[in-house]
mmCIF file of C-alpha atoms and ligand atoms in Angstrom:
data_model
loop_
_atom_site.group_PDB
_atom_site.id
_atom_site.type_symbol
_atom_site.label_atom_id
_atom_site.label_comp_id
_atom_site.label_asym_id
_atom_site.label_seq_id
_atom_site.Cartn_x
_atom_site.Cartn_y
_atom_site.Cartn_z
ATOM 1 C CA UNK A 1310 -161.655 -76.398 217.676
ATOM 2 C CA UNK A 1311 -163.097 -79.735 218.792
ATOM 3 C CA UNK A 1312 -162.452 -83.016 217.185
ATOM 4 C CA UNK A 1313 -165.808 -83.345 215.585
ATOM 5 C CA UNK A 1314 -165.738 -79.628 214.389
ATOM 6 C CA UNK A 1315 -163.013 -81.199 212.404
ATOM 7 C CA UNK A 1316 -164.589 -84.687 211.489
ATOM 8 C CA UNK A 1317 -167.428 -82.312 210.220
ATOM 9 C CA UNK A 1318 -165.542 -80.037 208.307
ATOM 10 C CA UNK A 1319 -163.770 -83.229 206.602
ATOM 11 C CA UNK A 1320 -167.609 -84.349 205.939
ATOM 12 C CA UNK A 1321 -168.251 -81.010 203.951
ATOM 13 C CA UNK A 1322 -165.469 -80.872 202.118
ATOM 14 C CA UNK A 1323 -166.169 -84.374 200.636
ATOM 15 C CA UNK A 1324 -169.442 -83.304 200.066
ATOM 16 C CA UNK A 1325 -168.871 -80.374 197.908
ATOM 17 C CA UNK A 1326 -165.559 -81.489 196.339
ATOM 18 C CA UNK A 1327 -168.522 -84.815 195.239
ATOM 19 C CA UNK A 1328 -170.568 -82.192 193.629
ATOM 20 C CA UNK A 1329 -167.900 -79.399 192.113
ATOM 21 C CA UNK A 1330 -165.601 -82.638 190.719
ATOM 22 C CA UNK A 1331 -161.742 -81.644 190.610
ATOM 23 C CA UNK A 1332 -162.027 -78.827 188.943
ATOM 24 C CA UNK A 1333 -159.026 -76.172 189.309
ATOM 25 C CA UNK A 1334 -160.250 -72.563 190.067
ATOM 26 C CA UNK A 1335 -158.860 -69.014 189.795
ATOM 27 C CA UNK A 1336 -157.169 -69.338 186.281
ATOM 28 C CA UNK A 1337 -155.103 -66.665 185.054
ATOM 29 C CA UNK A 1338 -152.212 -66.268 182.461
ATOM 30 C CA UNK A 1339 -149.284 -65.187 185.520
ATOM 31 C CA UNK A 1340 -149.108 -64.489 189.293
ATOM 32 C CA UNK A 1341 -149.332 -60.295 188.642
ATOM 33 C CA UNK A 1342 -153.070 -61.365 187.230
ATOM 34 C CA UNK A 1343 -153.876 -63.092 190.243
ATOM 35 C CA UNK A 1344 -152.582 -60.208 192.215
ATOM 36 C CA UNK A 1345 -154.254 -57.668 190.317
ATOM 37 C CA UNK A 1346 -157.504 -59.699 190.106
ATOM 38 C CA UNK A 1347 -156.827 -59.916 194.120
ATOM 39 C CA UNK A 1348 -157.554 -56.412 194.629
ATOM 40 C CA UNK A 1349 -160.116 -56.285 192.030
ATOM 41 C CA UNK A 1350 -162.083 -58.772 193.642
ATOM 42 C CA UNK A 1351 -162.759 -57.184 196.552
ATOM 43 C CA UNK A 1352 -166.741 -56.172 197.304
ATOM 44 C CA UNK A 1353 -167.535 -57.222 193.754
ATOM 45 C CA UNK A 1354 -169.102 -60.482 192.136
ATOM 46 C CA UNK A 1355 -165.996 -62.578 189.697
ATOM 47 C CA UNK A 1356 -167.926 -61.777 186.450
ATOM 48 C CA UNK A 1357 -167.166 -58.009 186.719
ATOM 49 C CA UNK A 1358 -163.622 -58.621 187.628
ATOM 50 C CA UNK A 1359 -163.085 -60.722 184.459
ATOM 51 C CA UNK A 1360 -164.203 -58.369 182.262
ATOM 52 C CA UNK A 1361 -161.849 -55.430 183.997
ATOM 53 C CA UNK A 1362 -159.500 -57.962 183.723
ATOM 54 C CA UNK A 1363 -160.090 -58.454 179.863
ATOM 55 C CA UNK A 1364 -160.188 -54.121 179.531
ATOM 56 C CA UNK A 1365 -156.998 -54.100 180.991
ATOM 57 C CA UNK A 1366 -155.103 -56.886 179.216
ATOM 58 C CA UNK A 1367 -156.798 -55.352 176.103
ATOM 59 C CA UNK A 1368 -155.043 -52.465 176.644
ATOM 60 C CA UNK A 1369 -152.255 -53.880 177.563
ATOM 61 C CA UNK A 1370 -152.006 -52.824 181.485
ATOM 62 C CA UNK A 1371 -152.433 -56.220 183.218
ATOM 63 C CA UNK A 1372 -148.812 -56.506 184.672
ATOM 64 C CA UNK A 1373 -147.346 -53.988 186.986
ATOM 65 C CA UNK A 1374 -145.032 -52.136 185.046
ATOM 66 C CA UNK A 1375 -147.624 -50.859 182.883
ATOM 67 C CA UNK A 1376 -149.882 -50.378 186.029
ATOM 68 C CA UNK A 1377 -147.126 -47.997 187.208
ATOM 69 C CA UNK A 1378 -146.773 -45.765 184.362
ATOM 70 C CA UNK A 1379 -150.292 -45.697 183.604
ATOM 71 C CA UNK A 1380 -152.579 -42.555 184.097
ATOM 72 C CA UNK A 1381 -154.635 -43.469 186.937
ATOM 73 C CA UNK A 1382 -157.894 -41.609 185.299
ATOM 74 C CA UNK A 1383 -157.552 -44.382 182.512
ATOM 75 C CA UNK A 1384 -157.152 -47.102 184.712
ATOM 76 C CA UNK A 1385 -160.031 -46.541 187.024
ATOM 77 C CA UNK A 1386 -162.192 -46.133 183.714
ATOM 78 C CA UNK A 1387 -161.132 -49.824 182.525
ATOM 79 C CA UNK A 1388 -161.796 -51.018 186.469
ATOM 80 C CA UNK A 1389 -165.510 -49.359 186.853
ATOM 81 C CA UNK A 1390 -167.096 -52.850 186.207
ATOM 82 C CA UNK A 1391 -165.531 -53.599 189.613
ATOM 83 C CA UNK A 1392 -166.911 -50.681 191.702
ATOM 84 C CA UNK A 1393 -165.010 -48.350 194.215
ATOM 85 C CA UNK A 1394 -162.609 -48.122 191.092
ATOM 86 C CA UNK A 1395 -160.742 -45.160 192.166
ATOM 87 C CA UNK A 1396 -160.189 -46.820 195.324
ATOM 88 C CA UNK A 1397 -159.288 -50.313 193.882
ATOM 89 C CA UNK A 1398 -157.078 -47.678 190.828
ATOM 90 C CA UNK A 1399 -154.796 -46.618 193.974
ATOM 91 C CA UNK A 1400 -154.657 -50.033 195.550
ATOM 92 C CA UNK A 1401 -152.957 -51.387 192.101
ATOM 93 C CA UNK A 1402 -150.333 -48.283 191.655
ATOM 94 C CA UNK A 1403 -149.513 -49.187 195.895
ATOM 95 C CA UNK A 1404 -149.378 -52.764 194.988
ATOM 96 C CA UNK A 1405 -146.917 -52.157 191.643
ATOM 97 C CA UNK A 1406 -144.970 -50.072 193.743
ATOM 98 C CA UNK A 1407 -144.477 -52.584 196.166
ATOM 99 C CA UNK A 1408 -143.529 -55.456 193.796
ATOM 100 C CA UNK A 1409 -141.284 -53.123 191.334
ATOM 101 C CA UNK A 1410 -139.751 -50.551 193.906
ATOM 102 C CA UNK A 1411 -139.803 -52.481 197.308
ATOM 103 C CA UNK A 1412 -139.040 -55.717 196.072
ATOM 104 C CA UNK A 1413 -137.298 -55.330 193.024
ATOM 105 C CA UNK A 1414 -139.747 -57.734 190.684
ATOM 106 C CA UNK A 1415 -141.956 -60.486 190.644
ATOM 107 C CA UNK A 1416 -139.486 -62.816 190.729
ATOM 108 C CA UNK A 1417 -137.495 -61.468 193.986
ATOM 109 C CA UNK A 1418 -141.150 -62.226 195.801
ATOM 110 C CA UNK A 1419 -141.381 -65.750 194.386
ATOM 111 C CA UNK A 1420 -138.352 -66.770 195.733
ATOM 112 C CA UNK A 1421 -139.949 -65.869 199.669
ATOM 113 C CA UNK A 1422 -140.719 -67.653 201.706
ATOM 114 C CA UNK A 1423 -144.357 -68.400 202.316
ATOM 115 C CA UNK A 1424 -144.951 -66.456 206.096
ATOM 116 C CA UNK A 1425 -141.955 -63.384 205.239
ATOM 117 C CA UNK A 1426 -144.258 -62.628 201.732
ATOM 118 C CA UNK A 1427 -147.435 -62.901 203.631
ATOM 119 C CA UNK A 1428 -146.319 -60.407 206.340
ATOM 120 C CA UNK A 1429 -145.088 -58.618 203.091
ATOM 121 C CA UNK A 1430 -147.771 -58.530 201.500
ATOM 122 C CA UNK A 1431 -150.004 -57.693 204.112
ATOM 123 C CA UNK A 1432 -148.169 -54.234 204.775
ATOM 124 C CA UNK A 1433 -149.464 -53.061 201.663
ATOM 125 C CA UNK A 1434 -152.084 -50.650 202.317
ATOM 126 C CA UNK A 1435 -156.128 -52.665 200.864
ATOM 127 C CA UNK A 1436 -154.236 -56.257 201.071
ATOM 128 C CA UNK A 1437 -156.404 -57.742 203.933
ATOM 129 C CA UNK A 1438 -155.986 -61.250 204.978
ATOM 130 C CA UNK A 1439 -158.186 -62.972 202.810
ATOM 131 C CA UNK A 1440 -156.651 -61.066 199.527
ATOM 132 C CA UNK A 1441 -153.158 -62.029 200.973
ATOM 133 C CA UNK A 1442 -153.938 -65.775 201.179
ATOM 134 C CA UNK A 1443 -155.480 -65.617 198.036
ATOM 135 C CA UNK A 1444 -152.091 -64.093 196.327
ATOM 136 C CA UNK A 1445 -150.605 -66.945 197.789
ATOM 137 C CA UNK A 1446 -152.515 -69.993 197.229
ATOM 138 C CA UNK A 1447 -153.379 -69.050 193.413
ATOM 139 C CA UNK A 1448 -150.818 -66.276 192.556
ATOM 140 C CA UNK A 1449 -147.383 -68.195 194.297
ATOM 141 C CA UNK A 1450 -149.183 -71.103 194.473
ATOM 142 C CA UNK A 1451 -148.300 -71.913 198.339
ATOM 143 C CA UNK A 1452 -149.722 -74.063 200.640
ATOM 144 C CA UNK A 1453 -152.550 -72.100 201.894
ATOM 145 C CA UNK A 1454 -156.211 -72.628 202.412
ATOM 146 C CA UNK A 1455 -158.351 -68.795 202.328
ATOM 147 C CA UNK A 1456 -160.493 -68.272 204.418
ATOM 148 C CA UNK A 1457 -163.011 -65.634 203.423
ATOM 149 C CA UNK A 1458 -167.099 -64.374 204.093
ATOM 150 C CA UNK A 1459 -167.822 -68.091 202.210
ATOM 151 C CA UNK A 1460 -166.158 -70.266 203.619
ATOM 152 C CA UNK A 1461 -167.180 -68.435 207.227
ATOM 153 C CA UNK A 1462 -171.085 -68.166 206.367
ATOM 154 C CA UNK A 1463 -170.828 -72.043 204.955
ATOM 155 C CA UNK A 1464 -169.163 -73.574 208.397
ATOM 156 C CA UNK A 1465 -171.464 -71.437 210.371
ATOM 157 C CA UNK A 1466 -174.089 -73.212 208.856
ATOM 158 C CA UNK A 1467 -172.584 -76.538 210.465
ATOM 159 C CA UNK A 1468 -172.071 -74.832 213.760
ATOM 160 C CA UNK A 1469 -168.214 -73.970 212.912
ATOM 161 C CA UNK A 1470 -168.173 -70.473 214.537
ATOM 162 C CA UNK A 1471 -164.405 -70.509 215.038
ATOM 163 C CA UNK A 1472 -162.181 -67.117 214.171
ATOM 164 C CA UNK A 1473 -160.344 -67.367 210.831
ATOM 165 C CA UNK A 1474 -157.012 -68.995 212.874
ATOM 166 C CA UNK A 1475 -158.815 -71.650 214.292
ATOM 167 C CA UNK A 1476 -160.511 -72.406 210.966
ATOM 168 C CA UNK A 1477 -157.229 -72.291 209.406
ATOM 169 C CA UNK A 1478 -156.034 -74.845 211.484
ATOM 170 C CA UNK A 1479 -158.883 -76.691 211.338
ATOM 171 C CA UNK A 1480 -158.598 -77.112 207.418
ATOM 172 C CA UNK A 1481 -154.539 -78.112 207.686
ATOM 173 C CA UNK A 1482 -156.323 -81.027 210.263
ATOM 174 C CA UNK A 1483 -158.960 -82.043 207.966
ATOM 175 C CA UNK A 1484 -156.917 -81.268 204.772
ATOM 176 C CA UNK A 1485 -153.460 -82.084 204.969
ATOM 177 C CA UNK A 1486 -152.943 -82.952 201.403
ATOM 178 C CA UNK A 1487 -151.665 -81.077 198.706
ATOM 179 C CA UNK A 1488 -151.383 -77.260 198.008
ATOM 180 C CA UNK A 1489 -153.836 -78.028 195.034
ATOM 181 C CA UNK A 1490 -156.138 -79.643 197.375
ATOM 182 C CA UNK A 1491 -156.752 -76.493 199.309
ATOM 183 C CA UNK A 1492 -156.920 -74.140 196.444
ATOM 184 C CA UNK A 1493 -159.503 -76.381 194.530
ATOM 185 C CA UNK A 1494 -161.992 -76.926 197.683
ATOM 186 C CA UNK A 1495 -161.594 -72.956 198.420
ATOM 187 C CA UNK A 1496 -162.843 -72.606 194.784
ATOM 188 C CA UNK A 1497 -166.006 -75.226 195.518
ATOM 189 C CA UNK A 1498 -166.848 -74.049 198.643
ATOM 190 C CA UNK A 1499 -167.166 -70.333 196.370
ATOM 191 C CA UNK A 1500 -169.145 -72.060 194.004
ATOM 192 C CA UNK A 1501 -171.005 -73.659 196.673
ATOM 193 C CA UNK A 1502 -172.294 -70.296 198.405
ATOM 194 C CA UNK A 1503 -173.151 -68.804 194.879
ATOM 195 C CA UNK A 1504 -174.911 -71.763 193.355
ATOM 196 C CA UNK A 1505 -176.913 -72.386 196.881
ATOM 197 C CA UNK A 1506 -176.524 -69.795 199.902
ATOM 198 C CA UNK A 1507 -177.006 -66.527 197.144
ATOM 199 C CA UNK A 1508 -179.923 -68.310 195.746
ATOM 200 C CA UNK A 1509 -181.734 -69.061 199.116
ATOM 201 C CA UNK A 1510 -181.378 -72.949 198.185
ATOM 202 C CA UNK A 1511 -181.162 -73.835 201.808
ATOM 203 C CA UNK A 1512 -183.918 -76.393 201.492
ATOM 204 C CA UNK A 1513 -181.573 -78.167 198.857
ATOM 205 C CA UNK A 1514 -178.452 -77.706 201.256
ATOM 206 C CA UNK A 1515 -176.339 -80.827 202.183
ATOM 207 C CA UNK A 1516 -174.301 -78.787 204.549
ATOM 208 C CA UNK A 1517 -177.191 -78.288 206.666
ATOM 209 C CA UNK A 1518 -178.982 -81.529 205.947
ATOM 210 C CA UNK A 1519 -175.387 -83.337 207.212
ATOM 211 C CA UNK A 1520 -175.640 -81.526 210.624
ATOM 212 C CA UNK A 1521 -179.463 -82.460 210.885
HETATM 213 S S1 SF4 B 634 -177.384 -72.939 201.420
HETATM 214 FE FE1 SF4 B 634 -178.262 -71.963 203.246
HETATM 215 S S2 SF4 B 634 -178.028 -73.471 204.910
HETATM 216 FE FE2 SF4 B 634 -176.661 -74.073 203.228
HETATM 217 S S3 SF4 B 634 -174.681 -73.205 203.750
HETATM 218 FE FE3 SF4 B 634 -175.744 -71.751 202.403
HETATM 219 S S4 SF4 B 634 -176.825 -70.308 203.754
HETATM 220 FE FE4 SF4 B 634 -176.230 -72.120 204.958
#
C-alpha cells in the first residue's frame, strides 16, 4: 500500500465521518446480541435482522443459553426475516455451543485476548472474517477496523484495490486513534454505500469526485 493510497484513504474517511457526524453504530443491549446479530447479518439488509432480533428477544431467546435449549424449528421461524434461516438457525446453536461448552461463558471470552479470540472465533464453522471482526469491534469492543464488501467496493472506487490485510493496515496508518474511531467510520462508510452506491448516486459521490 503506497503512501498516497493512505493519504487518500485519510481524505475519505474525513469526508464521510463530515457527512455521517459522530454517530455510534451497531447498538445492542450485550455482546451475545452483537454476536447473534453477527451471524444474522450475513447476505441480508440490517432492517430484517432487527426485526429477527426483536422476535427473538420477544421470546426471550436472544442470549445463548436459551439459543441452546431452544427447538431449532422455532428458531429458524423467528429468523426467516433474515433468509437462509435454517442455515443461519445452525450457525447460532454452533456459535452457543462454542461460547457455553468450549469456552465456558461469555465472560471467559471477554477476558481474551484480542488475536487468541479472533483465531477462536474464526474456528467456528459460518464465522468468516468480516463477522469475526465485527464480534470484536462492536461485541468486545476491541481495537479493530472491519473490513467487509463496503468498505472494499467504496476504496475501489478511489483506486484502493488492496486485499483485506493490506487495507487493514492501511486503516491502523490512516486511523490510529481510538477503538471508537474505527467502529464509528466502519458504521459511515455502511451508511455511505446504502445512502449512495445502492442508490446509483454516483453522480453525487465525493469519493469519486476526490480522486477526479
Ligand atoms: S457512490 Fe458510486 S462511485 Fe461512489 S463509492 Fe459508491 S459505487 Fe463508487
Amino acid at each position: 500500500m503506497s503512501e498516497s493510497s493512505s493519504d487518500k484513504i485519510s481524505e475519505i474517511i474525513s469526508e464521510i465521518s463530515r457527512i455521517y457526524g459522530a454517530d455510534e453504530w451497531w447498538e445492542a443491549d450485550s455482546a451475545e446480541e452483537v454476536m447473534i446479530g453477527a451471524i444474522l447479518t450475513q447476505q441480508t439488509r440490517w432492517e430484517n435482522v432487527r426485526t429477527a432480533i426483536s422476535r427473538l428477544k420477544m421470546h426471550d431467546l436472544c442470549s445463548f443459553p436459551k439459543i441452546r435449549s431452544a427447538d431449532p424449528a422455532f428458531i429458524e421461524e423467528l429468523i426467516r426475516p433474515t433468509g437462509y434461516y435454517r442455515q443461519k438457525a445452525r450457525r447460532l446453536k454452533l456459535l452457543a455451543e462454542f461460547v457455553l461448552e468450549r469456552h465456558g461463558g461469555m465472560e471467559n471470552l471477554s477476558n481474551m485476548e484480542t488475536h487468541l479470540l479472533r483465531r477462536e472465533l474464526l474456528s467456528v464453522n459460518g464465522v468468516g472474517e468480516e463477522t469475526a471482526d465485527s464480534i470484536l469491534a462492536y461485541g468486545f469492543m476491541r481495537d479493530c477496523i472491519v473490513i467487509d464488501r463496503y468498505t472494499k467496493r467504496i476504496f475501489a472506487c478511489a483506486g484502493i484495490t488492496s486485499d483485506g490485510d493490506e487495507l487493514r493496515r492501511a486503516f491502523e496508518e490512516a486511523l490510529p486513534g481510538t477503538s471508537s474511531a474505527k467502529r464509528r467510520i466502519h458504521g459511515h462508510l455502511v451508511e455511505y454505500a446504502k445512502d449512495f452506491c445502492n442508490k446509483s448516486r454516483c453522480e453525487e459521490c465525493v469519493i469519486r469526485n476526490l480522486c477526479e
